[in-house]
Amino acid sequence: MAEIHIIQNGYSTVDNGVMKANATCSVVVTPANTIIIDTLSPWDSEVIKKKLQELHIDKVDYVLSTHGHPDHTGNNHLFLNSKHIVGYSVFEKDSYLLHPFEKGVEFIIDDWTKVIPTPGHTSEDVTLLINTKENKIVAATGDLFEREEDVIEDPSLWMDSSYDARLQAENRLKVLSISDVVIPGHGPMFPVSNSHRQAAQVFYENL
Ligand SMILES: [Zn+2]
């Protein structure tokens, strides 16, 4: 069964026209694969190396960037023996697997993890669905969710950086309906409640 470790919780603030942000980076260990999700910015190499060492992880099978923004891809180069998934691109060196995410087709990594297309923040976002040893479904969503507060308290947190708000609202609702826990793009993981699902439903219907 899969285990999840958080390498760093993300954040984002805006002050005087400058946004300060970094992503939430996590690592998933299944009986078959180790998958690192959203590798922060190029200045964070030591944070990632140190944490992987503490976790005794010396082999990473997949690098998954939920989308192509710099704080989600910055250290992908540390993992040159891994398969890389960046948004809809599944590749290793110069070989790209022609996987039809754009038709909604999921990409199954192993018995515990699969990648589904969840565009909206950009045109090519993906979410990793993880079946944990507690038999919960955890969704590592990248910026489909900025952080927990963007569901009920302040939807502007996700809408302000949305490429297609209607598409994103639809995929947010979909992910909330199939998962027990969300790891958002820029905050700590949070358990999904029915209030979250209802708020996302009402929001989508009124958009
Ligand atoms: Zn982003």
Short mmCIF file of C-alpha atoms and ligand atoms in Angstrom, two decimals, residues 67 69 72 121 143, ligand 1:
data_model
loop_
_atom_site.label_atom_id
_atom_site.label_comp_id
_atom_site.label_asym_id
_atom_site.label_seq_id
_atom_site.Cartn_x
_atom_site.Cartn_y
_atom_site.Cartn_z
CA HIS A 67 1.85 21.33 -14.51
CA HIS A 69 5.13 26.20 -13.82
CA HIS A 72 6.54 22.62 -9.73
CA HIS A 121 -5.19 26.19 -13.82
CA ASP A 143 -2.78 24.21 -8.45
ZN ZN B 1 0.96 27.04 -11.29
#
